[in-house]
Coordinates of C-alpha atoms in Angstrom, one line a residue:
Chain A
M10 CA -8.7 -94.2 -171.3
T11 CA -6.6 -97.3 -172.0
H12 CA -8.6 -100.0 -173.7
G13 CA -6.2 -102.8 -173.0
R14 CA -3.1 -101.0 -174.1
L15 CA -1.2 -98.4 -172.1
S16 CA 1.4 -96.3 -173.8
P17 CA 4.9 -96.9 -172.6
F18 CA 4.9 -93.5 -171.0
L19 CA 1.7 -94.1 -169.1
R20 CA 2.8 -97.5 -168.0
Q21 CA 6.0 -96.0 -166.7
R22 CA 4.2 -93.2 -164.9
L23 CA 1.8 -95.8 -163.2
L24 CA 4.7 -97.9 -162.0
V25 CA 6.5 -94.8 -160.6
L26 CA 3.5 -93.6 -158.8
L27 CA 2.7 -97.1 -157.4
A28 CA 6.3 -97.4 -156.1
G29 CA 6.1 -93.8 -154.8
N30 CA 2.9 -94.6 -152.9
L31 CA 4.4 -97.7 -151.4
V32 CA 7.5 -95.8 -150.3
L33 CA 5.4 -93.1 -148.8
L34 CA 3.3 -95.7 -146.9
I35 CA 6.4 -97.4 -145.6
A36 CA 7.8 -94.0 -144.6
I37 CA 4.5 -93.1 -142.8
A38 CA 4.7 -96.4 -141.0
F39 CA 8.2 -95.7 -139.8
T40 CA 7.8 -92.1 -138.8
M41 CA 4.5 -92.7 -137.0
K42 CA 4.7 -91.8 -133.3
Q43 CA 3.8 -94.2 -130.5
G44 CA 0.1 -94.8 -130.3
G45 CA -0.7 -94.0 -133.9
S46 CA -2.2 -96.9 -135.8
F47 CA -1.3 -97.7 -139.4
T48 CA -4.7 -99.2 -140.2
D49 CA -6.2 -95.9 -139.0
V50 CA -4.2 -94.1 -141.7
L51 CA -5.5 -96.4 -144.3
T52 CA -9.2 -96.2 -143.2
R53 CA -9.0 -92.4 -143.0
C54 CA -7.5 -92.3 -146.4
G55 CA -10.8 -93.2 -148.2
P56 CA -13.0 -90.4 -147.0
N57 CA -10.2 -87.8 -147.2
V58 CA -9.0 -88.5 -150.7
A59 CA -12.4 -89.4 -152.2
P60 CA -13.4 -85.9 -153.4
V61 CA -10.1 -85.3 -155.1
I62 CA -10.1 -88.7 -156.8
L63 CA -13.7 -88.5 -157.9
A64 CA -13.4 -84.9 -159.2
G65 CA -10.1 -86.0 -160.8
L66 CA -11.8 -88.8 -162.7
G67 CA -14.1 -86.2 -164.3
M68 CA -11.2 -83.8 -164.9
T69 CA -9.2 -86.7 -166.5
G70 CA -11.8 -87.1 -169.2
I71 CA -12.1 -83.4 -169.8
I72 CA -8.3 -82.9 -170.1
C73 CA -8.1 -86.0 -172.4
T74 CA -10.2 -84.1 -174.9
G75 CA -7.8 -81.1 -174.7
A76 CA -10.1 -79.0 -172.6
I77 CA -9.9 -78.1 -168.9
D78 CA -12.3 -77.2 -166.2
L79 CA -11.2 -74.5 -163.7
S80 CA -14.6 -74.0 -162.2
I81 CA -15.0 -77.3 -160.4
A82 CA -14.5 -75.7 -156.9
S83 CA -17.1 -73.1 -157.6
I84 CA -19.5 -75.8 -158.9
I85 CA -19.0 -77.6 -155.6
V86 CA -19.9 -74.4 -153.8
V87 CA -23.2 -74.1 -155.7
A88 CA -24.0 -77.7 -155.1
G89 CA -23.1 -77.3 -151.4
T90 CA -25.2 -74.2 -151.1
V91 CA -28.2 -75.9 -152.7
F92 CA -27.7 -78.8 -150.3
G93 CA -27.4 -76.5 -147.3
V94 CA -30.5 -74.5 -148.2
L95 CA -32.6 -77.6 -148.7
V96 CA -31.3 -79.0 -145.3
D97 CA -32.2 -75.6 -143.8
R98 CA -35.8 -76.0 -145.2
Q99 CA -35.8 -79.5 -143.5
W100 CA -36.1 -81.6 -146.6
P101 CA -35.3 -85.3 -145.9
P102 CA -31.7 -86.5 -146.6
L103 CA -32.2 -88.3 -149.9
P104 CA -33.7 -85.5 -151.9
C105 CA -31.0 -83.2 -150.5
F106 CA -28.3 -85.6 -151.7
A107 CA -29.9 -85.9 -155.1
A108 CA -30.3 -82.1 -155.5
C109 CA -26.5 -81.7 -154.6
V110 CA -25.4 -84.2 -157.2
A111 CA -27.9 -82.9 -159.9
T112 CA -26.7 -79.3 -159.4
A113 CA -23.1 -80.1 -159.9
W114 CA -23.9 -82.3 -162.9
S115 CA -26.1 -79.8 -164.6
L116 CA -23.5 -76.9 -164.1
S117 CA -20.8 -79.0 -165.6
A118 CA -23.0 -79.9 -168.5
C119 CA -23.8 -76.2 -168.8
N120 CA -20.1 -75.5 -169.1
G121 CA -19.9 -78.1 -171.9
L122 CA -22.9 -76.5 -173.6
L123 CA -21.4 -73.0 -173.4
I124 CA -18.0 -74.2 -174.8
R125 CA -19.9 -75.9 -177.6
N126 CA -22.1 -73.0 -178.5
L127 CA -20.0 -70.0 -177.9
K128 CA -17.0 -71.7 -179.6
M129 CA -14.6 -70.4 -177.0
P130 CA -11.6 -72.0 -175.3
A131 CA -12.7 -74.1 -172.3
I132 CA -10.1 -72.4 -170.1
I133 CA -11.8 -69.0 -170.6
I134 CA -15.4 -70.3 -170.1
T135 CA -14.4 -72.1 -166.9
L136 CA -12.2 -69.3 -165.6
A137 CA -15.4 -67.2 -166.0
G138 CA -17.4 -69.9 -164.3
L139 CA -14.8 -69.9 -161.4
A140 CA -15.9 -66.4 -160.5
L141 CA -19.5 -66.5 -161.7
Y142 CA -20.7 -69.7 -160.0
R143 CA -19.3 -68.6 -156.6
G144 CA -21.1 -65.3 -157.0
L145 CA -24.3 -67.2 -157.8
A146 CA -23.9 -69.4 -154.8
L147 CA -23.6 -66.4 -152.5
I148 CA -26.6 -64.7 -154.1
L149 CA -28.6 -67.9 -153.9
A150 CA -27.8 -68.2 -150.2
D151 CA -28.8 -64.6 -149.6
L152 CA -32.0 -65.1 -151.4
A153 CA -33.0 -68.4 -149.9
I154 CA -32.2 -67.7 -146.3
P155 CA -33.3 -64.4 -144.6
N156 CA -30.4 -62.7 -142.8
F157 CA -27.9 -65.2 -144.1
G158 CA -24.9 -65.1 -141.8
G159 CA -22.3 -66.5 -144.1
S160 CA -22.4 -70.2 -143.2
L161 CA -25.0 -73.0 -143.3
N162 CA -24.9 -75.3 -140.4
I163 CA -25.6 -79.0 -141.1
Q164 CA -26.2 -80.5 -137.7
H165 CA -28.2 -83.7 -138.1
E166 CA -25.9 -86.7 -138.5
S167 CA -28.1 -88.3 -141.1
Y168 CA -27.1 -85.6 -143.5
H169 CA -23.4 -86.6 -143.1
A170 CA -23.8 -90.2 -144.1
P171 CA -22.3 -90.1 -147.7
G172 CA -19.3 -88.1 -146.6
K173 CA -18.6 -89.9 -143.3
Q174 CA -19.8 -93.5 -143.3
F175 CA -20.1 -94.4 -147.0
A176 CA -17.3 -92.3 -148.6
S177 CA -14.9 -95.2 -149.0
A178 CA -17.7 -97.5 -150.4
I179 CA -18.9 -94.8 -152.8
L180 CA -15.3 -94.1 -153.9
L181 CA -14.5 -97.8 -154.5
A182 CA -17.7 -98.5 -156.3
T183 CA -17.2 -95.4 -158.6
L184 CA -13.6 -96.3 -159.2
V185 CA -14.5 -99.9 -160.2
G186 CA -17.3 -98.6 -162.4
A187 CA -15.0 -96.1 -164.0
F188 CA -12.3 -98.6 -164.7
V189 CA -14.7 -101.0 -166.3
W190 CA -16.3 -98.3 -168.4
E191 CA -12.9 -97.0 -169.4
W192 CA -11.9 -100.5 -170.5
F193 CA -14.9 -101.4 -172.5
A194 CA -16.8 -98.3 -173.7
S195 CA -16.1 -96.4 -176.8
T196 CA -16.7 -92.8 -175.5
P197 CA -13.3 -92.6 -173.6
R198 CA -11.5 -93.7 -176.8
R199 CA -13.3 -90.8 -178.7
W200 CA -12.1 -88.3 -176.0
L201 CA -8.5 -89.5 -176.6
A202 CA -9.0 -89.2 -180.4
L203 CA -10.3 -85.7 -180.0
G204 CA -7.4 -84.8 -177.7
S205 CA -4.9 -86.2 -180.2
S206 CA -6.2 -84.4 -183.2
E207 CA -9.4 -82.5 -183.7
E208 CA -8.8 -82.3 -187.4
A209 CA -8.4 -86.1 -187.8
C210 CA -11.5 -86.6 -185.6
R211 CA -13.6 -84.5 -188.0
L212 CA -12.1 -86.1 -191.1
A213 CA -13.0 -89.6 -189.5
G214 CA -16.6 -88.5 -189.3
L215 CA -16.7 -87.8 -185.6
D216 CA -18.3 -84.6 -184.3
P217 CA -15.6 -82.9 -182.1
R218 CA -18.1 -80.6 -180.4
S219 CA -20.4 -83.3 -179.1
I220 CA -17.4 -85.5 -178.0
R221 CA -16.1 -82.6 -175.9
Q222 CA -19.6 -82.0 -174.5
S223 CA -19.9 -85.7 -173.5
A224 CA -16.6 -85.3 -171.5
F225 CA -18.2 -82.5 -169.6
V226 CA -21.4 -84.5 -169.0
V227 CA -19.6 -87.5 -167.8
G228 CA -17.2 -85.4 -165.8
G229 CA -20.2 -83.6 -164.2
L230 CA -21.5 -86.9 -162.9
F231 CA -18.2 -87.7 -161.2
L232 CA -18.0 -84.1 -160.0
G233 CA -21.6 -84.5 -158.5
I234 CA -20.5 -87.5 -156.5
A235 CA -17.3 -85.7 -155.4
A236 CA -19.4 -82.6 -154.4
L237 CA -21.8 -84.8 -152.4
I238 CA -18.9 -86.3 -150.4
Y239 CA -17.2 -83.0 -150.0
V240 CA -20.1 -81.1 -148.6
T241 CA -21.5 -83.9 -146.4
Q242 CA -18.1 -84.1 -144.6
I243 CA -18.2 -80.7 -143.2
Q244 CA -20.3 -79.2 -140.5
F245 CA -20.4 -75.6 -141.8
I246 CA -20.9 -74.8 -145.5
E247 CA -19.5 -71.3 -146.1
P248 CA -20.1 -70.3 -149.8
A249 CA -17.5 -67.6 -149.6
R250 CA -14.6 -69.8 -148.6
L251 CA -15.7 -73.4 -149.4
A252 CA -13.3 -75.5 -151.6
L253 CA -11.0 -72.6 -152.3
G254 CA -8.1 -73.9 -154.4
F255 CA -9.7 -77.4 -154.8
E256 CA -9.3 -77.2 -158.6
L257 CA -5.6 -76.9 -158.2
Q258 CA -5.4 -80.0 -156.1
V259 CA -7.4 -81.9 -158.6
I260 CA -5.5 -80.7 -161.7
G261 CA -2.3 -81.4 -159.8
A262 CA -3.4 -85.0 -159.2
V263 CA -4.5 -85.5 -162.8
I264 CA -1.3 -84.2 -164.3
L265 CA 0.8 -86.1 -161.8
G266 CA -1.1 -89.2 -162.9
G267 CA 0.3 -88.9 -166.4
T268 CA -2.5 -87.2 -168.2
N269 CA -1.2 -85.0 -171.0
I270 CA -2.4 -81.4 -170.4
F271 CA -2.9 -80.9 -174.1
G272 CA -5.1 -84.1 -174.3
G273 CA -4.8 -87.3 -176.1
E274 CA -3.3 -89.3 -173.3
G275 CA -4.4 -90.2 -169.8
S276 CA -5.8 -92.8 -167.6
Y277 CA -8.2 -93.1 -164.6
A278 CA -5.8 -95.3 -162.7
G279 CA -3.0 -92.7 -163.0
T280 CA -5.3 -90.0 -161.6
A281 CA -6.3 -92.1 -158.6
L282 CA -2.7 -92.9 -157.9
G283 CA -1.6 -89.3 -158.4
A284 CA -4.2 -88.1 -155.9
L285 CA -3.1 -90.8 -153.4
F286 CA 0.5 -89.7 -153.9
L287 CA -0.2 -86.1 -153.1
Y288 CA -2.4 -87.2 -150.1
F289 CA 0.2 -89.6 -148.6
T290 CA 2.9 -86.9 -149.1
A291 CA 0.9 -84.5 -147.0
Q292 CA 0.3 -87.2 -144.4
W293 CA 3.9 -88.1 -144.3
M294 CA 4.9 -84.5 -143.8
T295 CA 2.4 -84.2 -140.9
Y296 CA 3.8 -87.4 -139.3
A297 CA 7.3 -86.3 -139.8
G298 CA 6.6 -83.2 -138.0
I299 CA 7.2 -80.8 -140.9
S300 CA 5.7 -77.4 -140.2
P301 CA 2.3 -77.0 -142.0
Y302 CA 3.6 -73.8 -143.4
F303 CA 6.1 -75.7 -145.4
Q304 CA 3.6 -78.2 -146.8
E305 CA 2.1 -76.1 -149.5
A306 CA 5.5 -75.1 -150.7
I307 CA 6.8 -78.7 -150.8
T308 CA 3.6 -79.9 -152.7
G309 CA 4.1 -77.1 -155.2
A310 CA 7.8 -78.0 -155.6
L311 CA 6.9 -81.7 -156.0
I312 CA 4.4 -81.0 -158.7
I313 CA 6.9 -78.7 -160.6
G314 CA 9.6 -81.4 -160.2
V315 CA 7.5 -84.2 -161.6
I316 CA 6.0 -82.2 -164.4
G317 CA 9.2 -80.4 -165.3
M318 CA 11.1 -83.7 -165.6
D319 CA 8.2 -85.1 -167.6
C320 CA 8.1 -82.2 -170.1
A321 CA 11.9 -82.2 -170.4
L322 CA 11.8 -85.9 -171.3
H323 CA 9.2 -85.3 -173.9
R324 CA 11.0 -82.4 -175.4
N325 CA 13.1 -84.3 -177.9
R326 CA 10.3 -86.5 -179.0
K327 CA 8.2 -83.4 -179.7
R328 CA 10.9 -81.8 -181.8
L329 CA 11.2 -85.0 -183.9
E330 CA 7.4 -85.1 -184.5
E331 CA 7.6 -81.5 -185.5
L332 CA 10.0 -82.3 -188.4
A333 CA 8.0 -85.3 -189.6
Chain B
M142 CA -15.1 -51.2 -182.7
R143 CA -13.3 -51.7 -179.4
R144 CA -11.6 -48.4 -179.7
W145 CA -14.7 -46.5 -178.9
L146 CA -16.6 -49.3 -177.2
L147 CA -14.3 -49.6 -174.1
P148 CA -14.2 -45.9 -173.2
L149 CA -18.0 -45.8 -173.7
I150 CA -18.5 -48.8 -171.4
L151 CA -16.2 -47.1 -168.9
L152 CA -18.1 -43.8 -169.0
A153 CA -21.5 -45.5 -168.7
E154 CA -20.2 -47.5 -165.7
I155 CA -18.9 -44.4 -163.9
A156 CA -22.3 -42.6 -164.5
L157 CA -24.3 -45.6 -163.3
F158 CA -22.3 -46.1 -160.1
T159 CA -22.2 -42.4 -159.3
I160 CA -26.0 -42.4 -159.4
L161 CA -26.2 -45.6 -157.4
S162 CA -23.8 -44.3 -154.8
G163 CA -26.4 -41.5 -154.0
Q164 CA -23.8 -38.7 -154.6
T165 CA -25.4 -35.3 -155.2
F166 CA -23.6 -32.3 -156.6
I167 CA -24.5 -28.7 -155.8
S168 CA -22.2 -27.1 -158.3
A169 CA -19.8 -27.9 -161.1
S170 CA -16.8 -27.3 -159.0
D171 CA -18.2 -29.7 -156.4
A172 CA -18.5 -32.4 -159.1
G173 CA -15.1 -31.5 -160.4
A174 CA -13.6 -32.0 -156.9
Y175 CA -15.5 -35.3 -156.4
F176 CA -14.3 -36.8 -159.7
Q177 CA -10.8 -35.6 -159.1
S178 CA -10.5 -37.5 -155.8
Y179 CA -12.5 -40.3 -157.4
F180 CA -10.0 -40.8 -160.2
A181 CA -7.1 -40.4 -157.9
D182 CA -8.3 -43.1 -155.7
L183 CA -9.1 -45.3 -158.6
L184 CA -5.7 -45.1 -160.1
C185 CA -3.9 -45.7 -156.7
Q186 CA -6.2 -48.6 -155.9
S187 CA -5.7 -50.3 -159.4
A188 CA -2.0 -49.5 -159.8
P189 CA -0.8 -53.0 -158.9
V190 CA -3.4 -54.6 -161.2
L191 CA -2.5 -52.1 -164.0
L192 CA 1.2 -52.9 -163.8
L193 CA 0.6 -56.6 -163.8
A194 CA -1.9 -56.3 -166.6
F195 CA 0.8 -54.7 -168.8
G196 CA 3.0 -57.7 -168.3
M197 CA 0.1 -60.1 -168.8
T198 CA -0.8 -58.5 -172.0
I199 CA 2.7 -59.3 -173.4
V200 CA 2.5 -62.8 -171.9
L201 CA -0.8 -63.4 -173.7
M202 CA 0.7 -62.2 -177.0
T203 CA 3.1 -65.1 -176.8
A204 CA 0.1 -67.4 -176.4
G205 CA 1.2 -68.0 -172.8
I206 CA -0.6 -67.2 -169.6
D207 CA 0.8 -66.4 -166.1
L208 CA -1.4 -67.6 -163.3
S209 CA 1.3 -67.0 -160.7
V210 CA 1.2 -63.2 -160.6
G211 CA -0.8 -62.9 -157.5
S212 CA 1.5 -65.3 -155.5
L213 CA 4.5 -63.7 -157.1
V214 CA 3.6 -60.2 -155.9
A215 CA 2.6 -61.6 -152.5
L216 CA 5.9 -63.4 -152.0
V217 CA 8.0 -60.4 -153.0
A218 CA 5.9 -58.3 -150.6
C219 CA 6.2 -60.8 -147.8
V220 CA 10.0 -61.1 -148.2
M221 CA 10.3 -57.3 -148.2
S222 CA 8.2 -57.0 -145.2
S223 CA 10.6 -59.2 -143.2
F224 CA 13.3 -56.5 -143.3
P225 CA 13.5 -53.9 -140.5
A226 CA 12.0 -50.6 -141.4
G227 CA 14.1 -47.4 -141.6
T228 CA 16.3 -45.7 -144.2
E229 CA 18.3 -48.9 -144.8
F230 CA 15.1 -50.6 -146.1
W231 CA 15.7 -48.8 -149.4
W232 CA 19.1 -50.4 -149.9
T233 CA 18.4 -53.8 -148.3
A234 CA 14.8 -54.8 -148.9
V235 CA 14.0 -53.0 -152.1
P236 CA 17.0 -54.3 -154.3
L237 CA 16.5 -57.8 -152.8
G238 CA 12.8 -57.6 -153.7
L239 CA 13.6 -56.6 -157.2
A240 CA 16.1 -59.5 -157.5
L241 CA 13.7 -61.9 -156.1
A242 CA 10.9 -60.8 -158.4
L243 CA 13.2 -61.2 -161.4
L244 CA 14.2 -64.6 -160.2
L245 CA 10.6 -65.8 -159.7
G246 CA 9.6 -64.5 -163.1
A247 CA 12.6 -66.1 -164.8
T248 CA 11.8 -69.3 -163.0
N249 CA 8.4 -69.3 -164.8
G250 CA 10.2 -68.4 -168.0
A251 CA 12.8 -71.2 -167.6
L252 CA 10.2 -73.9 -166.9
I253 CA 8.3 -72.8 -170.0
A254 CA 11.2 -72.1 -172.3
W255 CA 13.8 -74.7 -171.3
L256 CA 11.7 -77.6 -169.9
D257 CA 8.8 -77.1 -172.4
V258 CA 6.2 -77.1 -169.7
P259 CA 2.9 -75.7 -171.0
P260 CA 2.6 -72.1 -169.6
I261 CA -0.7 -72.8 -167.8
I262 CA 0.7 -75.8 -165.9
A263 CA 4.1 -74.2 -165.2
T264 CA 2.5 -71.1 -163.7
L265 CA -0.3 -73.0 -161.9
S266 CA 2.4 -75.0 -160.1
T267 CA 4.5 -71.9 -159.3
M268 CA 1.4 -70.3 -158.1
I269 CA 1.1 -73.0 -155.5
L270 CA 4.8 -72.9 -154.8
Y271 CA 5.1 -69.2 -154.4
R272 CA 2.0 -69.1 -152.2
G273 CA 3.5 -71.9 -150.1
L274 CA 6.8 -70.0 -149.8
C275 CA 4.7 -67.0 -148.6
F276 CA 3.5 -69.1 -145.7
V277 CA 7.1 -70.3 -145.1
V278 CA 8.3 -66.7 -144.8
M279 CA 5.4 -65.2 -142.9
G280 CA 3.6 -68.0 -141.0
D281 CA 0.3 -66.6 -139.6
L282 CA 1.8 -63.1 -139.1
E283 CA 0.8 -59.9 -140.7
K284 CA 3.7 -57.4 -140.9
S285 CA 3.6 -53.7 -141.7
P286 CA 7.1 -52.1 -141.7
F287 CA 6.3 -50.1 -144.8
L288 CA 4.8 -47.0 -143.2
S289 CA 7.9 -46.5 -141.0
V290 CA 10.2 -46.4 -144.1
P291 CA 10.9 -42.8 -145.0
A292 CA 9.3 -41.6 -148.3
Y293 CA 7.8 -45.1 -148.9
E294 CA 4.3 -43.8 -148.5
W295 CA 4.7 -41.6 -151.5
L296 CA 4.5 -44.7 -153.8
G297 CA 1.0 -45.3 -152.6
Q298 CA -0.2 -41.8 -153.1
I299 CA -1.6 -40.5 -156.3
S300 CA 1.6 -38.7 -157.4
G301 CA 3.8 -41.7 -156.9
A302 CA 1.4 -44.4 -158.1
A303 CA 0.3 -42.4 -161.1
L304 CA 3.9 -41.6 -162.0
L305 CA 5.0 -45.2 -161.8
V306 CA 2.0 -46.5 -163.8
L307 CA 2.2 -43.8 -166.5
L308 CA 6.0 -44.1 -166.8
T309 CA 5.7 -47.8 -167.2
F310 CA 3.0 -47.4 -169.7
I311 CA 4.9 -44.8 -171.7
I312 CA 8.2 -46.7 -171.7
L313 CA 6.4 -50.0 -172.6
A314 CA 4.3 -48.4 -175.3
F315 CA 7.2 -46.5 -176.8
W316 CA 9.5 -49.5 -176.6
L317 CA 6.9 -51.9 -178.0
N318 CA 5.5 -49.7 -180.8
R319 CA 7.0 -51.0 -184.0
S320 CA 9.9 -52.5 -182.2
R321 CA 11.4 -55.6 -183.6
W322 CA 11.2 -57.3 -180.1
L323 CA 7.4 -56.9 -180.2
R324 CA 7.1 -58.3 -183.7
E325 CA 9.1 -61.3 -182.6
I326 CA 6.8 -61.8 -179.6
L327 CA 3.7 -61.6 -181.8
M328 CA 5.1 -64.0 -184.3
L329 CA 6.1 -66.4 -181.4
G330 CA 2.5 -66.2 -180.2
G331 CA 1.1 -66.7 -183.6
N332 CA 3.2 -69.7 -184.6
P333 CA 6.1 -70.8 -182.4
I334 CA 7.5 -73.2 -184.9
A335 CA 7.5 -70.8 -187.7
A336 CA 9.1 -68.3 -185.3
R337 CA 11.9 -70.7 -184.6
Y338 CA 12.5 -71.4 -188.2
A339 CA 12.6 -67.7 -188.9
G340 CA 15.6 -67.4 -186.6
I341 CA 13.9 -65.9 -183.6
P342 CA 15.5 -67.0 -180.3
V343 CA 12.2 -68.3 -178.9
S344 CA 13.5 -69.6 -175.6
R345 CA 15.3 -66.3 -174.9
R346 CA 12.3 -64.3 -175.8
I347 CA 10.0 -66.3 -173.5
L348 CA 12.5 -66.0 -170.7
Q349 CA 12.6 -62.2 -171.2
V350 CA 8.8 -61.9 -171.3
Y351 CA 8.3 -63.8 -168.0
S352 CA 11.2 -61.9 -166.4
L353 CA 9.5 -58.7 -167.5
V354 CA 6.3 -59.9 -165.6
G355 CA 8.6 -60.4 -162.6
L356 CA 9.9 -56.9 -162.9
L357 CA 6.4 -55.5 -163.2
G358 CA 5.4 -57.7 -160.3
F359 CA 8.1 -56.0 -158.2
L360 CA 6.6 -52.6 -159.0
A361 CA 3.2 -53.8 -158.2
A362 CA 4.4 -55.1 -154.9
L363 CA 5.8 -51.6 -154.1
T364 CA 2.5 -49.8 -154.9
F365 CA 0.5 -52.5 -153.1
T366 CA 2.5 -52.4 -149.9
A367 CA 2.8 -48.6 -150.0
R368 CA -1.0 -48.3 -150.2
N369 CA -2.2 -51.2 -148.0
S370 CA 0.8 -50.8 -145.6
S371 CA 0.5 -54.4 -144.3
V372 CA 0.9 -57.8 -145.9
S373 CA 0.1 -61.4 -144.9
A374 CA 0.8 -64.7 -146.5
S375 CA -2.7 -64.8 -148.0
S376 CA -2.7 -61.3 -149.5
L377 CA -3.7 -60.8 -153.1
T378 CA -5.3 -64.2 -153.6
G379 CA -7.4 -64.2 -156.8
L380 CA -5.4 -61.3 -158.2
E381 CA -4.6 -63.3 -161.4
L382 CA -8.3 -63.6 -162.3
Q383 CA -8.8 -59.8 -162.2
V384 CA -5.7 -59.3 -164.2
I385 CA -6.6 -61.8 -166.9
V386 CA -10.1 -60.6 -167.2
A387 CA -8.9 -57.0 -167.6
V388 CA -6.4 -58.0 -170.3
V389 CA -8.9 -60.0 -172.2
L390 CA -11.5 -57.4 -171.9
G391 CA -9.0 -55.0 -173.4
G392 CA -8.8 -56.9 -176.6
T393 CA -5.8 -59.2 -176.1
R394 CA -6.5 -62.6 -177.6
V395 CA -5.8 -65.6 -175.4
Q396 CA -4.6 -67.6 -178.4
G397 CA -1.8 -65.2 -178.8
G398 CA -0.6 -63.1 -181.7
A399 CA -2.4 -59.9 -180.9
G400 CA -2.9 -57.4 -178.1
S401 CA -3.1 -53.8 -177.1
L402 CA -1.7 -52.0 -174.0
L403 CA -4.2 -49.2 -174.3
G404 CA -7.0 -51.8 -174.3
T405 CA -5.5 -53.3 -171.2
F406 CA -5.5 -49.9 -169.6
Y407 CA -9.3 -49.5 -170.3
G408 CA -9.9 -53.1 -169.2
V409 CA -8.3 -52.6 -165.8
L410 CA -10.2 -49.3 -165.3
I411 CA -13.5 -50.9 -166.1
I412 CA -13.0 -53.6 -163.5
A413 CA -11.7 -51.1 -161.0
V414 CA -14.7 -48.8 -161.4
M415 CA -17.0 -51.8 -161.0
D416 CA -15.1 -52.9 -157.9
E417 CA -15.3 -49.4 -156.3
G418 CA -18.8 -48.7 -157.6
L419 CA -20.3 -51.9 -156.1
R420 CA -18.7 -50.9 -152.8
G421 CA -20.2 -47.4 -153.1
A422 CA -23.6 -48.8 -154.0
A423 CA -23.8 -50.9 -150.9
K424 CA -26.4 -48.6 -149.3
W425 CA -28.5 -48.6 -152.4
G426 CA -28.2 -52.4 -152.5
T427 CA -29.4 -53.0 -149.0
E428 CA -32.5 -50.9 -149.7
H429 CA -33.4 -52.3 -153.1
L430 CA -31.9 -55.8 -153.5
P431 CA -32.6 -59.0 -151.6
F432 CA -28.9 -59.9 -151.6
K433 CA -25.6 -58.2 -150.9
I434 CA -24.6 -56.2 -153.9
S435 CA -20.9 -57.0 -153.5
H436 CA -21.7 -60.7 -154.4
L437 CA -22.5 -59.3 -157.9
E438 CA -18.8 -58.7 -158.4
Y439 CA -18.0 -62.3 -159.0
V440 CA -21.0 -62.7 -161.5
L441 CA -20.1 -59.6 -163.4
L442 CA -16.4 -60.5 -163.5
G443 CA -17.3 -63.9 -165.0
L444 CA -19.7 -62.4 -167.5
L445 CA -17.2 -59.7 -168.5
L446 CA -14.6 -62.3 -169.3
V447 CA -17.0 -64.2 -171.5
V448 CA -18.2 -61.1 -173.2
G449 CA -14.6 -59.9 -173.7
V450 CA -13.4 -63.0 -175.3
W451 CA -16.5 -63.3 -177.4
L452 CA -15.9 -59.7 -178.7
N453 CA -12.3 -60.7 -179.4
S454 CA -13.2 -63.8 -181.4
R455 CA -15.4 -61.6 -183.6
E456 CA -12.5 -59.3 -184.3
K457 CA -10.0 -61.9 -185.6
T458 CA -9.1 -60.0 -188.6
R459 CA -8.1 -56.8 -186.6
R460 CA -4.5 -55.9 -187.0
P461 CA -2.4 -56.2 -183.8
A462 CA -1.4 -53.0 -182.3
A463 CA 1.0 -52.2 -179.4

């Protein structure tokens, strides 16, 4: 959401993240044991980080408008269940992929529609969606497959193509597309405008409700691609446990990337770098032999540290704006 | 409207699920005994949620939110479970658990009050952090020293749990009703800038509110561990959703500035009855429905949240009550 100019704060955040990622990469290279290959780390990075980055791109737009989507993990579950059911019915791969993307897209658009029509805060609607969509996925699986045992097995290799062979390519193509679109299109600017001031937006003749809706529609497209890569990477789709806590990873990456949680500021590049930073941190901890039990705590502490510092730095500026 | 609507929903729910569970009564005393044990179970089961929901009500009044409650209770329970059982548990683990809970709550408060982190972000990150610390403390183990602690079991039984919940409710209700503290909290939720200009110590109040949630989280950890007797690092995941839905259903506005403890009480009971009822109706479900009836819980929880908020937004003019 930059359009040629980055705010000093965003520019600073991008530089910090870039430097952080480089430091982490160097640290990984040094802590790597004998026999590990560094190129391996880089090639595995694409498929592993793709779902978080892609879902993060969608979330960035949504958060820029001042809304939030807590239901993305459950949407991925529904998309995955639809995908698994169709595979179970022996549909060819392409229609299965299309159905997966379309499901996620339409549910996200549905979130936007509900927020628009019920005039409720996005956090409430999507918190409800978090529970509701997972329940729907479970019911759907029960209805579609007699004696459903709790997991859908995707055996044939051709169904794993987007998540395993093409994940990096899809990620790169989407990222380039997103950057170009962010740079030239007017819609991302409208999201920023809405996030900065809904009142000003309305006075300028823009319709806040359809702008917010457009963020959910565009976000849904990104989320659809993310869901496709996520569910085609795994062998067993378990609706009850799939993608638990995924929304936290994504929101963490987006905020780390410098997107203001209240809207009005943010960039796709920041989100991508933020997601990479969290991923490389986890990788480094694995290579450094830090117990996996510590990793979640360290990630949490890291997010708190970065955001806390950030908010503290903003504190004085906010007080001054208040007086103006 | 909500004053009579919530008890009505609760009664309808109890009636529906009693029918679905296939329970038949031969006499009035039979029914009396059934409902006595039913309500006792219900209150014990929902004691942790009730205690947390009281805290969450006050947090929502400040226009904040606390997503970390589930992880907070789990962490306190995990740390307490690492102590050896026996009489000394009461003067080692319990005070330490209390101190830890207050510290964790105050950490949330400090992030929000002193560093100006938005509540949802602060508590989302502490939710991850506290859960991570649970794994640091416990690893993959599941510990259960609680039943070997003398008199600990009492906290999970109806007399202990009910006493704790009702005492908390009465103290909070009396303390909050018309207190200056509550007025300041409500004003803070309604308009924080105006509150500061009115001379209300905003940071201190926020710190107090989140520490109070920590304290209630400690009580919730006591009742939870006493009833479930064992705890693992992944205990109580998703608790925050239940708590928030209950509070919102009870008429507390998410935008702050209004709320009701009694409403929260009903909200928690409605969800607990649904939870228990769906479990009781499992037999009916397998005969009549093509899917597992327990899956409906997620759907209903989501729908209840939306309906609750929608009702709240229709009652904007309602005066706040404690």
